[in-house]
Amino acid sequence: MSLTLLKKALRSYASVERKKTNEWFFKTGKGQYGYGDKFMGVSDPDSHTVARQFDNLPLTEIKKLLQSKIHEERTTALKILVRKFETGDERVKKQVYDFYLKNFSQVNNWDLVDGSAPKIAGAYMFAHPEHARVLDNYARSKNLWERRFSIIATFAFIRNDEFTWTMKNAKVLLVDSEDLTHKAVGWMLREVWKRNHKIVENFLINNYAQVPRTTLRYAIEKMEEKKRKQFLKGF
């Protein structure tokens, strides 16, 4: 498998219209969170297609792809990593997990975090709880994407009915100033609520004055209308 061929395959799916859409969707304007990110104009499904075709790409080449300034190339690199992790034995899973954290600085937009953190880091941490301390460190990071990682990675725990890390980091991140963090916390609280209503509702009530409005709206989205209105009204 050749990195040159992979990039050529990605370019074959690129379009000017998609490039404009991606640049708008990922907020690449001056002063926005995605400012400076470069796009070629490839859709997410097409990126999946290429990732499946090149899933035997070695880590040395994946590192080069992950260091690309082009968003869709980094996306494809992460999709290949996820495939390697999910299909690999324990040795491969550990290798991919270590590689992922070592190169996390390149996971620098919300979609990159969301598509990889639960499936690689979260899954590995759930299976190996001694590694979960990374979640605590990242929740207190100055880096937006590390903070988002710290809550989104816990999705792997939620899917296994383990909510401790989600609730702990949700509390830490209530004071976060970034809307992208507020949305991520609300999303994960909603996922916990689907499995355990009481723990989330108690959390929202006990921390109501500190819960950002965006977090609240995301967290209560699936509640029945009467209860949702009560939470919006306040206590």
Coordinates of N, CA and C in Angstrom, one line a residue:
M1 N 0.8 -1.2 0.0 CA 0.0 0.0 0.0 C 0.9 1.2 0.0
S2 N 0.6 2.2 -0.9 CA 1.4 3.4 -1.1 C 0.7 4.6 -0.6
L3 N 1.3 5.5 0.1 CA 0.8 6.7 0.6 C 0.5 7.6 -0.6
T4 N 1.3 7.6 -1.6 CA 1.1 8.3 -2.9 C -0.2 7.9 -3.5
L5 N -0.5 6.6 -3.6 CA -1.7 6.1 -4.2 C -2.9 6.5 -3.4
L6 N -2.8 6.5 -2.0 CA -3.9 6.9 -1.2 C -4.3 8.3 -1.4
K7 N -3.3 9.2 -1.5 CA -3.6 10.6 -1.7 C -4.2 10.8 -3.1
K8 N -3.8 10.0 -4.0 CA -4.4 10.1 -5.4 C -5.8 9.7 -5.3
A9 N -6.1 8.6 -4.6 CA -7.5 8.1 -4.5 C -8.4 9.1 -3.8
L10 N -7.9 9.8 -2.8 CA -8.7 10.9 -2.1 C -9.0 12.0 -3.1
R11 N -8.0 12.4 -3.8 CA -8.1 13.5 -4.8 C -9.2 13.2 -5.8
S12 N -9.3 11.9 -6.2 CA -10.3 11.5 -7.2 C -11.7 11.8 -6.7
Y13 N -11.9 11.9 -5.4 CA -13.3 12.1 -4.9 C -13.5 13.6 -4.6
A14 N -12.5 14.4 -4.7 CA -12.6 15.8 -4.3 C -13.4 16.6 -5.3
S15 N -14.1 17.6 -4.8 CA -14.9 18.5 -5.6 C -14.8 19.9 -5.1
V16 N -14.9 20.9 -5.9 CA -14.9 22.3 -5.5 C -16.1 22.6 -4.6
E17 N -17.3 22.1 -4.9 CA -18.5 22.3 -4.1 C -18.3 21.8 -2.7
R18 N -17.8 20.5 -2.6 CA -17.6 19.9 -1.3 C -16.6 20.7 -0.5
K19 N -15.5 21.2 -1.2 CA -14.5 22.0 -0.5 C -15.1 23.2 0.2
K20 N -16.0 23.9 -0.6 CA -16.6 25.1 0.0 C -17.5 24.7 1.2
T21 N -18.2 23.6 1.0 CA -19.1 23.2 2.1 C -18.3 22.8 3.4
N22 N -17.2 22.1 3.2 CA -16.4 21.7 4.3 C -15.8 22.9 5.0
E23 N -15.3 23.8 4.2 CA -14.7 25.0 4.8 C -15.7 25.8 5.6
W24 N -17.0 25.9 5.2 CA -18.1 26.5 5.9 C -18.4 25.7 7.2
F25 N -18.6 24.5 7.0 CA -19.1 23.6 8.1 C -18.1 23.5 9.2
F26 N -16.8 23.5 8.9 CA -15.8 23.4 9.9 C -15.2 24.7 10.3
K27 N -15.9 25.8 10.0 CA -15.6 27.2 10.5 C -14.2 27.6 10.4
T28 N -13.8 27.7 9.1 CA -12.4 28.0 8.8 C -12.2 29.5 8.6
G29 N -13.2 30.4 8.9 CA -13.0 31.8 8.8 C -12.1 32.3 9.9
K30 N -11.6 33.5 9.6 CA -10.7 34.2 10.6 C -11.4 34.3 11.9
G31 N -10.7 33.9 13.0 CA -11.3 34.0 14.3 C -12.1 32.8 14.7
Q32 N -12.4 31.9 13.8 CA -13.2 30.7 14.1 C -12.3 29.6 14.5
Y33 N -12.9 28.5 15.1 CA -12.1 27.5 15.7 C -11.3 26.7 14.6
G34 N -11.8 26.7 13.4 CA -11.1 25.9 12.3 C -10.2 26.8 11.4
Y35 N -9.9 28.0 11.9 CA -9.1 28.9 11.0 C -7.8 28.3 10.7
G36 N -7.4 28.3 9.4 CA -6.1 27.8 9.0 C -6.2 26.3 8.5
D37 N -7.3 25.6 8.8 CA -7.4 24.2 8.3 C -7.6 24.2 6.8
K38 N -7.1 23.3 6.2 CA -7.2 23.2 4.7 C -8.0 22.0 4.3
F39 N -8.8 22.2 3.3 CA -9.7 21.1 2.8 C -9.5 20.9 1.3
M40 N -9.7 19.7 0.8 CA -9.6 19.4 -0.6 C -11.0 19.2 -1.2
G41 N -12.0 18.9 -0.3 CA -13.3 18.7 -0.8 C -13.8 17.3 -1.0
V42 N -13.5 16.4 0.1 CA -13.9 15.0 0.1 C -14.9 14.8 1.2
S43 N -16.0 14.0 0.8 CA -17.0 13.7 1.8 C -16.5 12.7 2.8
D44 N -17.2 12.6 3.9 CA -16.9 11.6 5.0 C -17.0 10.2 4.4
P45 N -18.1 9.8 3.8 CA -18.3 8.5 3.2 C -17.2 8.1 2.2
D46 N -16.8 9.1 1.4 CA -15.7 8.8 0.5 C -14.4 8.6 1.2
S47 N -14.2 9.3 2.3 CA -13.0 9.1 3.1 C -13.0 7.7 3.7
H48 N -14.1 7.2 4.1 CA -14.3 5.8 4.6 C -13.9 4.8 3.5
T49 N -14.3 5.1 2.3 CA -14.0 4.2 1.2 C -12.5 4.0 1.0
V50 N -11.9 5.2 1.0 CA -10.4 5.2 0.8 C -9.7 4.5 2.0
A51 N -10.2 4.8 3.2 CA -9.6 4.1 4.4 C -9.7 2.6 4.3
R52 N -10.8 2.1 3.9 CA -10.9 0.6 3.7 C -10.0 0.1 2.7
Q53 N -9.7 0.8 1.7 CA -8.9 0.3 0.6 C -7.4 0.3 1.0
F54 N -7.0 1.2 2.0 CA -5.6 1.3 2.4 C -5.4 1.0 3.9
D55 N -6.2 0.1 4.4 CA -6.1 -0.2 5.9 C -4.9 -1.0 6.3
N56 N -4.1 -1.4 5.3 CA -2.8 -2.1 5.6 C -1.6 -1.1 5.6
L57 N -1.9 0.2 5.4 CA -0.9 1.2 5.4 C -0.1 1.1 6.8
P58 N 1.2 1.1 6.8 CA 2.0 1.0 8.0 C 1.9 2.3 8.8
L59 N 2.2 2.2 10.1 CA 2.1 3.4 11.0 C 3.1 4.5 10.5
T60 N 4.2 4.1 10.0 CA 5.2 5.1 9.5 C 4.6 6.0 8.5
E61 N 3.8 5.4 7.6 CA 3.1 6.2 6.5 C 1.8 6.9 7.1
I62 N 1.2 6.2 8.0 CA 0.0 6.9 8.6 C 0.4 8.2 9.4
K63 N 1.6 8.1 10.0 CA 2.1 9.3 10.7 C 2.3 10.5 9.7
K64 N 2.8 10.2 8.5 CA 3.0 11.2 7.5 C 1.6 11.8 7.1
L65 N 0.7 10.9 6.9 CA -0.7 11.3 6.5 C -1.3 12.2 7.6
L66 N -1.1 11.8 8.9 CA -1.7 12.5 10.0 C -1.1 13.9 10.2
Q67 N 0.1 14.0 9.7 CA 0.8 15.3 9.8 C 0.4 16.3 8.6
S68 N -0.4 15.8 7.7 CA -0.8 16.6 6.6 C -1.6 17.9 7.1
K69 N -1.5 18.9 6.3 CA -2.2 20.2 6.6 C -3.7 20.1 6.0
I70 N -3.9 19.0 5.2 CA -5.2 18.8 4.6 C -6.1 18.0 5.5
H71 N -7.2 18.5 5.9 CA -8.1 17.9 6.9 C -8.6 16.5 6.5
E72 N -9.0 16.3 5.2 CA -9.5 15.0 4.8 C -8.4 13.9 4.8
E73 N -7.1 14.3 4.7 CA -6.0 13.4 4.8 C -5.8 12.9 6.3
R74 N -6.0 13.9 7.2 CA -5.9 13.5 8.6 C -7.1 12.6 9.0
T75 N -8.2 13.0 8.5 CA -9.4 12.2 8.7 C -9.2 10.7 8.3
T76 N -8.7 10.6 7.1 CA -8.5 9.2 6.5 C -7.4 8.5 7.4
A77 N -6.4 9.1 7.8 CA -5.4 8.5 8.7 C -6.0 7.9 9.9
L78 N -6.9 8.7 10.5 CA -7.6 8.3 11.8 C -8.5 7.1 11.5
K79 N -9.2 7.2 10.4 CA -10.1 6.1 10.1 C -9.3 4.8 9.9
I80 N -8.2 4.9 9.3 CA -7.3 3.7 9.2 C -6.9 3.2 10.5
L81 N -6.5 4.1 11.4 CA -6.1 3.7 12.7 C -7.2 3.0 13.5
V82 N -8.4 3.5 13.4 CA -9.6 2.9 14.0 C -9.8 1.5 13.5
R83 N -9.7 1.3 12.2 CA -9.8 -0.1 11.6 C -8.7 -1.0 12.1
K84 N -7.5 -0.5 12.2 CA -6.4 -1.3 12.7 C -6.7 -1.7 14.2
F85 N -7.2 -0.8 15.0 CA -7.4 -1.0 16.4 C -8.5 -2.1 16.5
E86 N -9.6 -1.9 15.8 CA -10.8 -2.7 16.0 C -10.6 -4.2 15.5
T87 N -9.7 -4.3 14.5 CA -9.5 -5.7 14.0 C -8.2 -6.3 14.5
G88 N -7.4 -5.6 15.3 CA -6.1 -6.1 15.7 C -6.2 -6.9 17.0
D89 N -5.1 -7.6 17.2 CA -5.0 -8.4 18.5 C -4.5 -7.4 19.6
E90 N -4.3 -7.9 20.8 CA -3.9 -7.0 21.9 C -2.6 -6.2 21.6
R91 N -1.7 -6.9 21.0 CA -0.4 -6.2 20.7 C -0.6 -5.0 19.7
V92 N -1.5 -5.2 18.7 CA -1.8 -4.2 17.7 C -2.6 -3.1 18.4
K93 N -3.5 -3.4 19.3 CA -4.3 -2.4 19.9 C -3.4 -1.5 20.8
K94 N -2.5 -2.1 21.5 CA -1.6 -1.3 22.3 C -0.7 -0.4 21.5
Q95 N -0.3 -0.9 20.4 CA 0.6 -0.2 19.5 C -0.2 1.0 18.9
V96 N -1.4 0.8 18.5 CA -2.2 1.9 17.9 C -2.6 2.9 18.9
Y97 N -2.9 2.4 20.1 CA -3.3 3.3 21.2 C -2.1 4.3 21.6
D98 N -0.9 3.7 21.7 CA 0.3 4.5 22.0 C 0.6 5.5 20.9
F99 N 0.5 5.0 19.7 CA 0.7 5.9 18.5 C -0.3 7.0 18.5
Y100 N -1.5 6.7 18.8 CA -2.6 7.7 18.8 C -2.3 8.9 19.8
L101 N -2.0 8.5 21.0 CA -1.8 9.5 22.0 C -0.5 10.3 21.7
K102 N 0.5 9.6 21.2 CA 1.8 10.3 20.9 C 1.6 11.3 19.8
N103 N 0.6 11.1 18.9 CA 0.4 12.0 17.8 C -0.9 12.8 17.9
F104 N -1.4 12.9 19.1 CA -2.7 13.5 19.3 C -2.8 15.0 18.9
S105 N -1.6 15.6 18.9 CA -1.6 17.1 18.5 C -2.2 17.3 17.1
Q106 N -2.2 16.2 16.3 CA -2.7 16.3 14.9 C -4.2 16.0 14.8
V107 N -4.8 15.6 16.0 CA -6.2 15.4 16.0 C -6.9 16.7 16.5
N108 N -7.0 17.6 15.6 CA -7.2 19.0 15.9 C -8.4 19.6 15.3
N109 N -9.5 18.9 15.3 CA -10.8 19.4 15.1 C -11.8 18.5 15.7
W110 N -13.0 19.0 15.9 CA -14.0 18.2 16.7 C -14.4 16.9 16.0
D111 N -14.5 16.8 14.7 CA -14.8 15.6 14.0 C -13.7 14.6 14.1
L112 N -12.5 15.0 14.1 CA -11.3 14.1 14.3 C -11.3 13.5 15.6
V113 N -11.6 14.3 16.6 CA -11.7 13.8 18.0 C -12.9 12.8 18.1
D114 N -14.0 13.2 17.7 CA -15.2 12.4 17.9 C -15.2 11.1 17.2
G115 N -14.5 11.0 16.0 CA -14.4 9.8 15.2 C -13.4 8.8 15.7
S116 N -12.5 9.3 16.6 CA -11.4 8.4 17.0 C -11.2 8.2 18.5
A117 N -11.5 9.2 19.3 CA -11.2 9.1 20.7 C -12.0 8.0 21.4
P118 N -13.3 7.8 21.2 CA -14.0 6.7 21.9 C -13.5 5.3 21.3
K119 N -13.3 5.3 20.0 CA -13.0 4.0 19.3 C -11.6 3.5 19.6
I120 N -10.7 4.4 19.8 CA -9.3 3.9 20.1 C -9.0 4.1 21.6
A121 N -8.8 5.4 22.0 CA -8.4 5.6 23.4 C -9.4 5.2 24.4
G122 N -10.7 5.5 24.2 CA -11.7 5.1 25.2 C -11.8 3.6 25.3
A123 N -11.8 3.0 24.1 CA -12.0 1.5 24.2 C -10.8 0.9 24.9
Y124 N -9.6 1.4 24.6 CA -8.4 0.8 25.3 C -8.4 1.1 26.8
M125 N -8.8 2.3 27.1 CA -8.8 2.6 28.6 C -9.9 1.8 29.3
F126 N -11.0 1.6 28.7 CA -12.0 0.7 29.4 C -11.5 -0.7 29.6
A127 N -10.8 -1.2 28.7 CA -10.2 -2.5 28.8 C -9.0 -2.5 29.8
H128 N -8.3 -1.4 29.9 CA -7.1 -1.2 30.7 C -7.3 0.0 31.6
P129 N -8.1 -0.1 32.6 CA -8.4 1.1 33.4 C -7.2 1.9 34.0
E130 N -6.1 1.3 34.1 CA -4.9 2.0 34.6 C -4.5 3.1 33.7
H131 N -4.9 3.1 32.4 CA -4.6 4.2 31.5 C -5.6 5.3 31.5
A132 N -6.7 5.2 32.2 CA -7.7 6.2 32.2 C -7.3 7.5 32.9
R133 N -6.2 7.5 33.6 CA -5.8 8.8 34.2 C -5.5 9.8 33.2
V134 N -5.3 9.4 31.9 CA -5.1 10.4 30.8 C -6.3 11.3 30.7
L135 N -7.5 10.7 31.0 CA -8.8 11.5 30.9 C -8.8 12.7 31.9
D136 N -8.2 12.4 33.1 CA -8.2 13.5 34.1 C -7.2 14.6 33.7
N137 N -6.1 14.2 33.1 CA -5.1 15.2 32.7 C -5.6 16.0 31.6
Y138 N -6.3 15.4 30.6 CA -6.8 16.1 29.4 C -7.9 17.0 29.8
A139 N -8.7 16.7 30.8 CA -9.9 17.5 31.2 C -9.4 18.9 31.7
R140 N -8.2 18.9 32.2 CA -7.6 20.2 32.7 C -6.6 20.8 31.8
S141 N -6.6 20.3 30.6 CA -5.6 20.9 29.6 C -6.0 22.3 29.1
K142 N -5.1 23.0 28.6 CA -5.4 24.3 28.0 C -5.8 24.1 26.5
N143 N -5.6 22.9 26.0 CA -5.9 22.7 24.6 C -7.4 22.2 24.5
L144 N -8.1 22.9 23.6 CA -9.5 22.6 23.4 C -9.8 21.2 23.0
W145 N -9.0 20.7 22.1 CA -9.2 19.3 21.6 C -8.9 18.2 22.6
E146 N -7.9 18.5 23.5 CA -7.6 17.5 24.6 C -8.8 17.5 25.6
R147 N -9.4 18.7 25.8 CA -10.5 18.8 26.7 C -11.7 18.1 26.1
R148 N -11.9 18.3 24.8 CA -13.0 17.5 24.2 C -12.8 16.0 24.2
F149 N -11.6 15.6 24.0 CA -11.2 14.2 24.1 C -11.6 13.7 25.4
S150 N -11.3 14.4 26.5 CA -11.5 13.9 27.9 C -12.9 13.5 28.2
I151 N -13.9 14.1 27.5 CA -15.3 13.7 27.7 C -15.8 12.8 26.6
I152 N -15.4 13.0 25.3 CA -15.9 12.2 24.2 C -15.3 10.8 24.3
A153 N -14.1 10.6 24.8 CA -13.5 9.3 24.9 C -14.3 8.4 25.9
T154 N -15.0 9.0 26.8 CA -15.8 8.3 27.8 C -17.0 7.6 27.2
F155 N -17.3 7.9 25.9 CA -18.4 7.2 25.3 C -18.2 5.7 25.3
A156 N -16.9 5.3 25.2 CA -16.7 3.9 25.2 C -17.1 3.3 26.6
F157 N -16.9 4.0 27.7 CA -17.3 3.6 29.0 C -18.8 3.6 29.1
I158 N -19.5 4.6 28.6 CA -20.9 4.7 28.6 C -21.6 3.5 28.0
R159 N -21.0 3.1 26.8 CA -21.6 2.0 26.1 C -21.5 0.7 26.9
N160 N -20.6 0.7 27.9 CA -20.5 -0.5 28.7 C -21.1 -0.2 30.1
D161 N -22.0 0.8 30.2 CA -22.7 1.1 31.4 C -21.8 1.5 32.6
E162 N -20.7 2.2 32.3 CA -19.8 2.7 33.3 C -19.8 4.2 33.1
F163 N -20.2 4.9 34.1 CA -20.4 6.4 34.0 C -19.5 7.2 34.9
T164 N -18.7 6.6 35.6 CA -17.9 7.4 36.6 C -17.0 8.5 35.9
W165 N -16.3 8.1 34.9 CA -15.4 9.1 34.2 C -16.2 10.2 33.5
T166 N -17.3 9.8 32.9 CA -18.1 10.8 32.2 C -18.6 11.9 33.2
M167 N -19.2 11.4 34.3 CA -19.7 12.3 35.3 C -18.6 13.2 36.0
K168 N -17.5 12.6 36.2 CA -16.4 13.3 36.8 C -15.9 14.4 35.9
N169 N -15.7 14.1 34.7 CA -15.1 15.1 33.7 C -16.2 16.1 33.3
A170 N -17.5 15.7 33.3 CA -18.5 16.6 33.0 C -18.5 17.7 34.1
K171 N -18.3 17.4 35.3 CA -18.2 18.3 36.4 C -17.0 19.3 36.2
V172 N -15.9 18.7 35.9 CA -14.7 19.5 35.7 C -14.9 20.5 34.5
L173 N -15.6 20.1 33.5 CA -15.7 20.9 32.3 C -16.9 21.9 32.3
L174 N -17.6 21.9 33.4 CA -18.7 22.9 33.5 C -18.2 24.3 33.4
V175 N -17.0 24.6 33.8 CA -16.4 25.9 33.8 C -15.7 26.3 32.5
D176 N -15.7 25.3 31.5 CA -15.0 25.6 30.3 C -15.7 26.7 29.5
S177 N -14.9 27.5 28.8 CA -15.4 28.7 28.1 C -15.8 28.4 26.7
E178 N -15.5 27.2 26.1 CA -15.7 26.9 24.7 C -17.1 26.2 24.5
D179 N -17.8 26.7 23.5 CA -19.1 26.1 23.1 C -18.9 24.7 22.7
L180 N -17.8 24.4 22.0 CA -17.6 23.0 21.5 C -17.4 22.0 22.7
T181 N -16.9 22.5 23.8 CA -16.9 21.7 25.0 C -18.2 21.5 25.6
H182 N -19.0 22.6 25.7 CA -20.3 22.6 26.2 C -21.2 21.5 25.5
K183 N -21.1 21.5 24.1 CA -21.9 20.6 23.3 C -21.4 19.2 23.6
A184 N -20.1 18.9 23.7 CA -19.6 17.6 24.0 C -20.1 17.1 25.3
V185 N -20.0 17.9 26.3 CA -20.5 17.5 27.7 C -22.0 17.1 27.7
G186 N -22.7 18.0 27.0 CA -24.2 17.8 26.9 C -24.5 16.5 26.2
W187 N -23.8 16.2 25.1 CA -24.0 15.0 24.3 C -23.7 13.8 25.2
M188 N -22.6 13.8 25.9 CA -22.3 12.6 26.7 C -23.3 12.4 27.9
L189 N -23.7 13.6 28.5 CA -24.7 13.5 29.5 C -26.0 12.9 29.0
R190 N -26.4 13.2 27.8 CA -27.6 12.7 27.1 C -27.4 11.2 26.9
E191 N -26.2 10.7 26.5 CA -26.0 9.3 26.3 C -26.1 8.5 27.7
V192 N -25.6 9.2 28.7 CA -25.7 8.5 30.1 C -27.2 8.5 30.4
W193 N -27.9 9.6 30.2 CA -29.3 9.6 30.6 C -30.1 8.5 29.9
K194 N -29.8 8.2 28.7 CA -30.5 7.1 28.0 C -30.4 5.8 28.8
R195 N -29.4 5.6 29.6 CA -29.1 4.4 30.3 C -29.4 4.5 31.8
N196 N -29.3 5.8 32.3 CA -29.6 6.0 33.7 C -30.1 7.4 33.9
H197 N -31.4 7.5 33.9 CA -32.0 8.9 34.1 C -31.6 9.6 35.3
K198 N -31.6 8.8 36.4 CA -31.4 9.5 37.7 C -30.1 10.2 37.9
I199 N -29.0 9.5 37.5 CA -27.7 10.1 37.7 C -27.5 11.4 37.0
V200 N -28.1 11.5 35.8 CA -27.9 12.7 35.0 C -28.9 13.8 35.6
E201 N -30.1 13.5 35.9 CA -31.0 14.5 36.4 C -30.5 15.0 37.7
N202 N -30.0 14.2 38.6 CA -29.5 14.7 39.9 C -28.3 15.6 39.6
F203 N -27.4 15.2 38.7 CA -26.3 16.0 38.3 C -26.7 17.4 37.9
L204 N -27.7 17.5 37.0 CA -28.2 18.8 36.5 C -28.8 19.6 37.6
I205 N -29.6 19.0 38.4 CA -30.2 19.7 39.5 C -29.2 20.2 40.5
N206 N -28.2 19.4 40.9 CA -27.2 19.8 41.9 C -26.2 20.8 41.4
N207 N -26.0 20.9 40.0 CA -25.1 21.8 39.5 C -25.7 22.8 38.6
Y208 N -27.0 23.0 38.7 CA -27.8 23.8 37.8 C -27.2 25.2 37.5
A209 N -26.8 25.9 38.5 CA -26.3 27.2 38.3 C -25.0 27.3 37.5
Q210 N -24.3 26.2 37.4 CA -23.0 26.2 36.7 C -23.1 25.6 35.3
V211 N -24.2 24.9 35.1 CA -24.4 24.2 33.8 C -24.6 25.2 32.6
P212 N -23.7 25.2 31.6 CA -23.9 26.1 30.5 C -25.2 25.8 29.8
R213 N -25.9 26.8 29.2 CA -27.2 26.5 28.6 C -27.1 25.5 27.4
T214 N -26.0 25.6 26.7 CA -25.8 24.7 25.6 C -25.7 23.2 26.1
T215 N -25.0 23.0 27.2 CA -24.8 21.7 27.8 C -26.2 21.2 28.2
L216 N -27.0 22.1 28.9 CA -28.3 21.7 29.4 C -29.2 21.3 28.2
R217 N -29.2 22.0 27.2 CA -30.1 21.7 26.0 C -29.8 20.4 25.4
Y218 N -28.5 20.1 25.2 CA -28.1 18.9 24.7 C -28.4 17.7 25.6
A219 N -28.2 17.9 26.9 CA -28.4 16.8 27.9 C -29.9 16.4 28.0
I220 N -30.8 17.4 27.9 CA -32.2 17.1 28.1 C -33.0 16.8 26.9
E221 N -32.3 16.7 25.7 CA -33.0 16.7 24.4 C -34.0 15.5 24.3
K222 N -33.7 14.4 24.9 CA -34.5 13.2 24.8 C -35.5 13.0 25.9
M223 N -35.6 13.9 26.8 CA -36.5 13.9 27.9 C -37.9 14.2 27.4
E224 N -38.9 13.7 28.1 CA -40.3 14.0 27.8 C -40.5 15.5 27.9
E225 N -41.4 16.1 27.1 CA -41.6 17.5 27.0 C -41.8 18.2 28.4
K226 N -42.6 17.7 29.2 CA -42.9 18.3 30.5 C -41.6 18.4 31.4
K227 N -40.9 17.3 31.4 CA -39.6 17.3 32.2 C -38.6 18.3 31.6
R228 N -38.5 18.3 30.2 CA -37.6 19.1 29.6 C -37.8 20.6 29.9
K229 N -39.1 21.0 29.8 CA -39.5 22.3 30.1 C -39.2 22.7 31.6
Q230 N -39.3 21.8 32.5 CA -39.0 22.0 33.9 C -37.5 22.3 34.0
F231 N -36.7 21.6 33.3 CA -35.2 21.8 33.4 C -34.8 23.1 32.8
L232 N -35.5 23.5 31.7 CA -35.2 24.8 31.1 C -35.6 25.9 31.9
K233 N -36.7 25.7 32.7 CA -37.3 26.8 33.6 C -36.4 27.0 34.8
G234 N -35.8 25.9 35.3 CA -34.9 26.0 36.4 C -35.6 25.5 37.7
F235 N -34.7 25.5 38.8 CA -35.2 25.0 40.0 C -35.0 26.1 41.1

